[in-house]
């Protein structure tokens, strides 16, 4: 029995075992609070990566897969996972992660590329439990997330994720090692939770400011954030900058500056 790849679920099955092994080996987790952390694999498909994650003795593996046909394939071919109830059939974006008795400090997977941004936003919602992410995604998204200010790939997700995670671009992967080959190139990245519990600013306002400024990415902040800047001195340095020029710390400083302005 084989699983026929379904386009609408972003199914591109990895055919190169060496790359699967390299991804599994990229987990680099040490945390005394988690002697045997659970790794949640998103979108195992037919289990090419699953197989190597299961060989890692330092972690316990759970998987979540939306495609019923793949779930049945996994149940038949990975009986040890099935017998221990480690195969979750469902949509990662919909499941209530808190419902599970244990945390998932590690998230891994060859993500469905069409929803990778939504996956990262959900990870951010659970940033207090998700300590490490190792994943394969579309190369442009990998660059956007791991690049710093001053590059054209830098954007909303870069700022949000870099605020709470140290991000490494590990290696690129070409399209011909997938069945069917995707139209885009891929890359593997690793995110490690930094020690920032809370940003030193109003986090809600920070998120609003980052979003609103990147929504008008080519405009200077004096235009995209005009309503927040009202009444501030003309020489304020941020007025003439564009969002991609601001580091995470600049956005924090800007948030503090503008929040005072809103209160007054
Ligand atoms: N890990 C496999 C498959 C990668 S393709 C491999 O490397 O070969 C992406 C997988 O994610 C597919 O199996 C797809 O069915 C699954 N998927 C897509 N959307 C999902 C969602 N919302 N929640 C869980 N799995 C999802």
Short mmCIF file of N, CA and C and ligand atoms in Angstrom, two decimals, residues 9-14 41 43-45 48 64-67 90-92 110 112 115, ligand 1:
data_model
loop_
_atom_site.label_atom_id
_atom_site.label_comp_id
_atom_site.label_asym_id
_atom_site.label_seq_id
_atom_site.Cartn_x
_atom_site.Cartn_y
_atom_site.Cartn_z
N UNK A 9 -2.91 19.15 0.28
CA UNK A 9 -2.35 19.01 1.64
C UNK A 9 -0.87 19.32 1.67
N UNK A 10 -0.35 19.83 0.55
CA UNK A 10 1.08 20.18 0.50
C UNK A 10 1.97 18.95 0.61
N UNK A 11 1.48 17.82 0.08
CA UNK A 11 2.27 16.59 0.24
C UNK A 11 3.36 16.47 -0.82
N UNK A 12 4.59 16.56 -0.37
CA UNK A 12 5.76 16.28 -1.20
C UNK A 12 6.63 15.38 -0.36
N UNK A 13 6.63 14.10 -0.70
CA UNK A 13 7.33 13.15 0.16
C UNK A 13 8.82 13.14 -0.16
N UNK A 14 9.60 13.21 0.89
CA UNK A 14 11.06 13.20 0.75
C UNK A 14 11.49 11.81 0.31
N UNK A 41 6.29 15.60 15.68
CA UNK A 41 6.55 15.78 14.25
C UNK A 41 5.25 16.19 13.55
N UNK A 43 3.15 16.54 10.25
CA UNK A 43 3.07 16.06 8.87
C UNK A 43 4.05 14.95 8.53
N UNK A 44 3.98 13.80 9.24
CA UNK A 44 4.92 12.71 8.96
C UNK A 44 4.72 12.05 7.60
N UNK A 45 3.53 12.17 7.01
CA UNK A 45 3.28 11.53 5.71
C UNK A 45 3.51 10.04 5.80
N UNK A 48 9.18 9.01 6.32
CA UNK A 48 10.61 8.94 5.99
C UNK A 48 11.47 9.63 7.06
N UNK A 64 1.75 14.18 14.33
CA UNK A 64 0.39 14.60 13.99
C UNK A 64 0.26 14.74 12.48
N UNK A 65 -0.72 14.05 11.93
CA UNK A 65 -0.90 14.01 10.47
C UNK A 65 -2.38 14.20 10.16
N UNK A 66 -2.66 15.08 9.20
CA UNK A 66 -4.05 15.40 8.85
C UNK A 66 -4.65 14.40 7.86
N UNK A 67 -3.79 13.76 7.08
CA UNK A 67 -4.27 12.92 5.98
C UNK A 67 -4.56 11.49 6.48
N UNK A 90 -5.03 14.42 12.85
CA UNK A 90 -5.69 15.72 13.00
C UNK A 90 -4.90 16.85 12.39
N UNK A 91 -5.45 18.05 12.56
CA UNK A 91 -4.89 19.25 11.95
C UNK A 91 -4.08 19.99 13.02
N UNK A 92 -2.79 20.14 12.79
CA UNK A 92 -1.95 20.82 13.78
C UNK A 92 -2.48 22.21 14.10
N UNK A 110 8.97 18.08 8.10
CA UNK A 110 9.04 18.63 6.76
C UNK A 110 7.67 19.25 6.57
N UNK A 112 4.15 21.19 5.75
CA UNK A 112 3.39 21.52 4.54
C UNK A 112 3.62 23.01 4.25
N UNK A 115 1.16 26.10 4.62
CA UNK A 115 0.69 26.63 5.91
C UNK A 115 1.85 26.89 6.88
N1 LIG B 1 7.31 14.28 6.40
C1 LIG B 1 6.90 13.71 5.13
C2 LIG B 1 5.75 14.46 4.45
C3 LIG B 1 5.97 15.92 4.19
S1 LIG B 1 4.70 16.64 3.21
C4 LIG B 1 8.11 13.61 4.22
O1 LIG B 1 9.10 14.29 4.46
O2 LIG B 1 8.07 12.84 3.25
C5 LIG B 1 3.73 17.50 4.44
C6 LIG B 1 2.85 16.57 5.27
O3 LIG B 1 2.06 17.40 6.14
C7 LIG B 1 1.85 15.77 4.47
O4 LIG B 1 1.90 14.43 4.89
C8 LIG B 1 0.48 16.39 4.79
O5 LIG B 1 -0.58 15.47 4.74
C9 LIG B 1 0.72 16.91 6.19
N2 LIG B 1 -0.16 18.03 6.58
C10 LIG B 1 -0.66 19.00 5.79
N3 LIG B 1 -1.40 19.88 6.51
C11 LIG B 1 -1.36 19.44 7.80
C12 LIG B 1 -1.93 19.91 9.02
N4 LIG B 1 -2.68 21.03 9.05
N5 LIG B 1 -1.71 19.23 10.17
C13 LIG B 1 -0.95 18.09 10.15
N6 LIG B 1 -0.37 17.61 9.02
C14 LIG B 1 -0.57 18.27 7.87
#
